[in-house]
Coordinates of C-alpha atoms and ligand atoms in Angstrom, one line a residue:
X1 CA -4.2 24.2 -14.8
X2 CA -7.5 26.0 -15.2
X3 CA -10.5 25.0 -12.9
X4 CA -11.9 21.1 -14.5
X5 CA -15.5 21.5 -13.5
X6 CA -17.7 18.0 -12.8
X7 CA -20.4 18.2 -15.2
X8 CA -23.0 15.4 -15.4
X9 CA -22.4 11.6 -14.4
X10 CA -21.4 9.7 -17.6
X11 CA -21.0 6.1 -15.8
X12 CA -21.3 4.4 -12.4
X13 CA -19.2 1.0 -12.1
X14 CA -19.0 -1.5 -9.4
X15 CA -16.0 0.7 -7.7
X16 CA -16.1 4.3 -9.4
X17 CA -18.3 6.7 -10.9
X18 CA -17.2 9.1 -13.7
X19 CA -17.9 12.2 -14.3
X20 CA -18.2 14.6 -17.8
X21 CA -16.3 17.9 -17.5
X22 CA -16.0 21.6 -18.6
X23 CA -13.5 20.7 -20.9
X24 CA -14.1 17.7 -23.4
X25 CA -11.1 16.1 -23.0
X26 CA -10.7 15.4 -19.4
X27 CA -13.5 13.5 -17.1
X28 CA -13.7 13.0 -13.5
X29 CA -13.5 9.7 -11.4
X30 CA -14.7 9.4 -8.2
X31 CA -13.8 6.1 -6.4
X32 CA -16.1 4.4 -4.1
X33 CA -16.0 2.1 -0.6
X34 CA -18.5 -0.1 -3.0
X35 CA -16.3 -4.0 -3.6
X36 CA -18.1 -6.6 -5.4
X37 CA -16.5 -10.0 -6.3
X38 CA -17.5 -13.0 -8.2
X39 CA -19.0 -11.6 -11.4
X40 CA -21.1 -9.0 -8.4
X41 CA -22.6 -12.0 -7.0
X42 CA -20.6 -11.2 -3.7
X43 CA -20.9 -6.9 -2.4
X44 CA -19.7 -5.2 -0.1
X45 CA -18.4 -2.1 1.4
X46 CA -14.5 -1.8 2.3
X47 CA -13.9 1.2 4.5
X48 CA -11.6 4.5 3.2
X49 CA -10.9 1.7 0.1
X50 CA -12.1 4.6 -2.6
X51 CA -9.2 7.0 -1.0
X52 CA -6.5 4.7 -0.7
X53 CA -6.9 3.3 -4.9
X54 CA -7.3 6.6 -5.5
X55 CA -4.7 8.1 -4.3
X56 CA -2.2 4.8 -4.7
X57 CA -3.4 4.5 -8.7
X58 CA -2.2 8.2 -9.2
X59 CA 1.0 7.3 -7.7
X60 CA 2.0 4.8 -9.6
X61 CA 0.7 6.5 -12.9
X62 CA 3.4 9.1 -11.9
X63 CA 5.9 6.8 -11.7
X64 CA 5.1 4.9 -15.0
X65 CA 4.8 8.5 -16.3
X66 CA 8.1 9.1 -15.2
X67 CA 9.2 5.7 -16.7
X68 CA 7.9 6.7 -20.6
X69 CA 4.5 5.1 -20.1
X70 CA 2.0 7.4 -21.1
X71 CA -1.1 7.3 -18.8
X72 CA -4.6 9.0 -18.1
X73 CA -3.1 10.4 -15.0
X74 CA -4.0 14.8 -15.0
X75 CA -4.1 15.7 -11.7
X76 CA -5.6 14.3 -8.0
X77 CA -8.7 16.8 -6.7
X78 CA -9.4 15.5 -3.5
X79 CA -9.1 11.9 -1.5
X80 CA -11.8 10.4 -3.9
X81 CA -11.2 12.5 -6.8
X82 CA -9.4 12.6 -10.0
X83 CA -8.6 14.4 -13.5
X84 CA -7.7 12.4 -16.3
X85 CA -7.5 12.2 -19.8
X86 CA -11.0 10.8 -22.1
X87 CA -10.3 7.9 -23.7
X88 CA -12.3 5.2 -26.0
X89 CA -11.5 2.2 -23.5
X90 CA -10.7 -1.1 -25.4
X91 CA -13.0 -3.5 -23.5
X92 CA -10.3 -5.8 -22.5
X93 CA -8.6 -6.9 -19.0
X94 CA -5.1 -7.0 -20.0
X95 CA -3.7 -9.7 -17.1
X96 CA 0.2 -9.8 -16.5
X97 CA 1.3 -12.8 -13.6
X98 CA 4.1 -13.4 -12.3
X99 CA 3.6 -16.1 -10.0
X100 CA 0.3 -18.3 -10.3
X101 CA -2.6 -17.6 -7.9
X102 CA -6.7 -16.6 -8.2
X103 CA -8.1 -18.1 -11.8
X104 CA -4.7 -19.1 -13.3
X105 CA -5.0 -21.8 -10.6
X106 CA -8.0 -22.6 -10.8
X107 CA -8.5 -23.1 -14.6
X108 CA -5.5 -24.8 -15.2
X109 CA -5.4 -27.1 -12.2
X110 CA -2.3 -26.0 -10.3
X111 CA -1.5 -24.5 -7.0
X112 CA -0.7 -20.7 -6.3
X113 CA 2.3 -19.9 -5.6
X114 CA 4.6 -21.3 -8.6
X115 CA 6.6 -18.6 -9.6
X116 CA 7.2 -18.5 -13.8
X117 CA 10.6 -18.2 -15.2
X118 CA 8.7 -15.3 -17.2
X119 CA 5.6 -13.4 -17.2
X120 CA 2.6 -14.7 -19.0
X121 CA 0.2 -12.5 -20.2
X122 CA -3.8 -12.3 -21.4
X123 CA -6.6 -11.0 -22.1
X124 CA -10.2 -11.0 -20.9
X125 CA -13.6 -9.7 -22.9
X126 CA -14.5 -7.5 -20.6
X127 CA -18.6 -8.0 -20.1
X128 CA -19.8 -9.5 -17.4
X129 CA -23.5 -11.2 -19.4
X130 CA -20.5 -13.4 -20.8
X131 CA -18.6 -13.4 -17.5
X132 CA -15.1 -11.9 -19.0
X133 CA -14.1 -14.9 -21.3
X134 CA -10.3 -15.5 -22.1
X135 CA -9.9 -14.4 -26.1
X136 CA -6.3 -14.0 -27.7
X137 CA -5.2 -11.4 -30.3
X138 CA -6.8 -13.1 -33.4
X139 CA -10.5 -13.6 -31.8
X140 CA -10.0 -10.0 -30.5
X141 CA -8.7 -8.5 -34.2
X142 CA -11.5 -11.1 -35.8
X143 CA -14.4 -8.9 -33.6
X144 CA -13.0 -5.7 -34.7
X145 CA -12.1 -4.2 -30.8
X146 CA -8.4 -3.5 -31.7
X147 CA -6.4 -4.0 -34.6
X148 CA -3.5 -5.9 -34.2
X149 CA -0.9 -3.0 -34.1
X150 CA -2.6 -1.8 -31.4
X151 CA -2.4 -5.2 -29.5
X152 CA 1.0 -5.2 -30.1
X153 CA 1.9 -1.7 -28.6
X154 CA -0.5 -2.9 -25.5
X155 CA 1.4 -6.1 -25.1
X156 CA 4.8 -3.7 -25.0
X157 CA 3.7 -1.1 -22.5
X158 CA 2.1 -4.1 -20.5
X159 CA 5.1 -6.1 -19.7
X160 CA 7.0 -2.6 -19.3
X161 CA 4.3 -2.0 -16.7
X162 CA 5.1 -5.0 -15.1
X163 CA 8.6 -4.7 -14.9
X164 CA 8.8 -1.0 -13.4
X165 CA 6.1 -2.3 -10.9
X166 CA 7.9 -5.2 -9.7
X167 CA 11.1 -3.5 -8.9
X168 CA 9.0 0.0 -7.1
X169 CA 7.0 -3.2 -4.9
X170 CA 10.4 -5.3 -4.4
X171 CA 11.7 -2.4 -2.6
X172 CA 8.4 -1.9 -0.4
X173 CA 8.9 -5.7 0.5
X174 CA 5.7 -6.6 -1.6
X175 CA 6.0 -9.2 -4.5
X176 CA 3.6 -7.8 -6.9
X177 CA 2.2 -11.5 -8.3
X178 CA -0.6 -10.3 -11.1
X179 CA -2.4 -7.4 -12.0
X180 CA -4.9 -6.1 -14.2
X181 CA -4.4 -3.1 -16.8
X182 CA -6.6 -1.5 -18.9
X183 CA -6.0 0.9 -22.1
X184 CA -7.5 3.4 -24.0
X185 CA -6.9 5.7 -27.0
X186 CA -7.1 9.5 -27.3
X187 CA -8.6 11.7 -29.7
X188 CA -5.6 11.8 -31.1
X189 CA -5.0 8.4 -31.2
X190 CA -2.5 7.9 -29.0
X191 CA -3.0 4.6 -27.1
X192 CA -2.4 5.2 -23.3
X193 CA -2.7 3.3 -20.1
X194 CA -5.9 4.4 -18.0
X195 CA -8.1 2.6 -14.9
X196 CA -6.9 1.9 -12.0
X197 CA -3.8 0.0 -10.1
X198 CA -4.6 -0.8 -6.5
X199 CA -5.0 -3.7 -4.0
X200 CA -8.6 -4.5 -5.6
X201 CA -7.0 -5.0 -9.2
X202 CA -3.8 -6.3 -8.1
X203 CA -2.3 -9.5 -5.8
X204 CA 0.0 -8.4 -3.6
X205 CA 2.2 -10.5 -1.0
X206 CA 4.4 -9.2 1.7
X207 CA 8.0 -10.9 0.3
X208 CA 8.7 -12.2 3.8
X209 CA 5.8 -13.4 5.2
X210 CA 3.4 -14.5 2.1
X211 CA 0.5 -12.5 4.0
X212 CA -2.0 -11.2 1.3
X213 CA -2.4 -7.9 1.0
X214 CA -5.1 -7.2 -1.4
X215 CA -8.4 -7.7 -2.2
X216 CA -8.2 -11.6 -1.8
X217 CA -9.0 -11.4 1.5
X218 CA -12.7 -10.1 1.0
X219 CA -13.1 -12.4 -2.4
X220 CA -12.0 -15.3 0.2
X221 CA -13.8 -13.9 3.2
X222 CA -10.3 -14.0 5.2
X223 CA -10.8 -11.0 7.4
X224 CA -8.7 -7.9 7.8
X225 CA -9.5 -6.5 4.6
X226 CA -9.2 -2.6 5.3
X227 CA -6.0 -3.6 7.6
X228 CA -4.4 -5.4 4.3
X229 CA -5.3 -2.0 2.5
X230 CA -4.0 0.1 4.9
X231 CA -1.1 -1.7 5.1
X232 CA -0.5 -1.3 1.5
X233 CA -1.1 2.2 1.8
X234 CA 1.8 2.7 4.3
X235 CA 4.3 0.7 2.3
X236 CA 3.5 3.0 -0.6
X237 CA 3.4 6.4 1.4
X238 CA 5.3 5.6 4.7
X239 CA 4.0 8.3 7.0
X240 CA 2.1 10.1 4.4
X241 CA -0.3 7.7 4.0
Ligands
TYD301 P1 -7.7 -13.5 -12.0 O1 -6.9 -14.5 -11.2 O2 -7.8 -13.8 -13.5 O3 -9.1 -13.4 -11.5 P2 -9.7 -13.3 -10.1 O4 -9.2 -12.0 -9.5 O5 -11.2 -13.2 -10.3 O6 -9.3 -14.5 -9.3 O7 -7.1 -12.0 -11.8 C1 -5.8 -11.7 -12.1 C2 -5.5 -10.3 -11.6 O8 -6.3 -9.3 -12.3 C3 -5.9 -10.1 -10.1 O9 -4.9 -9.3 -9.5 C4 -7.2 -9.3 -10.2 C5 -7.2 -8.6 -11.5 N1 -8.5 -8.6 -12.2 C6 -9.3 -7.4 -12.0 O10 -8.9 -6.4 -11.4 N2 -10.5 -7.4 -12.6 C7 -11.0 -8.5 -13.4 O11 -12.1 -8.4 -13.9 C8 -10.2 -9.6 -13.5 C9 -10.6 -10.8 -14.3 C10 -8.9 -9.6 -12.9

């Protein structure tokens, strides 16, 4: 493809900044070593993080790709660096579990670690003045941010998502146990996954051992957050990593 070139910065978030290019379709995000948890109360800096979700999320937006989903994914620049496709984000979280862990325990009083007989799924506002409330399909149609067709088609590609991912982590011996998506739509209209899929927006746990191997360990100060990363990254990329 022809030479993207990084323009001006459009956005800086808690984990990437973004980038405006030569060509009005396609930006440029740049992921950072920058972590923040708790609503940004808690920062910090996890080492060679902004690589590994870098090049991990591009990964798996090829696989999806190859699966029928159609993502942001245009093409990886460097370690840090990547092409993809403008989009109008809807400002939801869309959540998929599988078993129960982080705020699924902890609003509804239960332990983590129950595994459901089938997926549940939600959505969060996202803005942080309002701390990401929960809102279902009808607050989110009554306020306008997606019409209801729209939810619909992100509910389907969702659980898809979820399914493709829990077989390609099953084989790396990682139970994939929730995750958060986000979508957008093109000038064209086409609704389309985009954002990120890496240890910071997913729980993973080794299938043998229960060891986390996400970004739990530096919301719960456990220790050995860049080894769980790492880790993550070799299951994914074996000696490529
Ligand atoms: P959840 O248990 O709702 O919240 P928390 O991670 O704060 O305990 O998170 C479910 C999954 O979604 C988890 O893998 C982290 C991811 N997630 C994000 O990446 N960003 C977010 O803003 C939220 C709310 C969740």
């Amino acid at each position: 493809m022809a030479e993207v070139e990084k323009a001006e910065e459009l956005y800086e978030g808690k984990a990437k900044k973004v980038f405006t290019t030569s060509d009005p379709e396609l930006l440029i995000v740049s992921y950072k070593d920058d972590a923040t948890a708790g609503d940004g109360e808690k920062k910090g800096t996890i080492v060679g993080k902004g690589a590994i979700n870098n090049r991990m999320t591009n990964y798996l937006m090829q696989v999806l790709e190859q699966a029928g989903i159609p993502t942001d994914y245009v093409e990886e620049l460097n370690d840090r660096e990547t092409v993809v496709k403008k989009v109008t984000i809807f400002p939801l979280e869309v959540i998929v579990r599988n078993i129960s862990a982080g705020h699924f325990a902890s609003n509804f009083g239960v332990e983590e670690g129950i595994v459901f007989d089938q997926p549940t799924f939600e959505y969060s506002l996202k803005n942080d003045d309002l701390h990401d409330p929960l809102i279902n399909d009808s607050h989110i149609v009554a306020l306008k941010l997606a019409k209801q067709e729209d939810l619909d088609r992100i509910r389907e590609l969702t659980l898809k998502v979820n399914d493709i991912l829990k077989e390609f982590f099953a084989k790396l011996n990682v139970t994939l146990v929730d995750f958060k998506l986000e979508f957008g739509r093109t000038s064209d209209g086409t609704i389309i996954l985009a954002d990120e899929i890496s240890p910071d927006t997913a729980r993973f746990w080794d299938a043998t051992t229960g060891e986390k191997l996400d970004k739990d360990r530096f919301r719960r100060d456990m220790g050995g957050v860049e080894d769980a990363y790492n880790e993550m990254m070799h299951r994914v990329f074996g000696d490529n990593a």
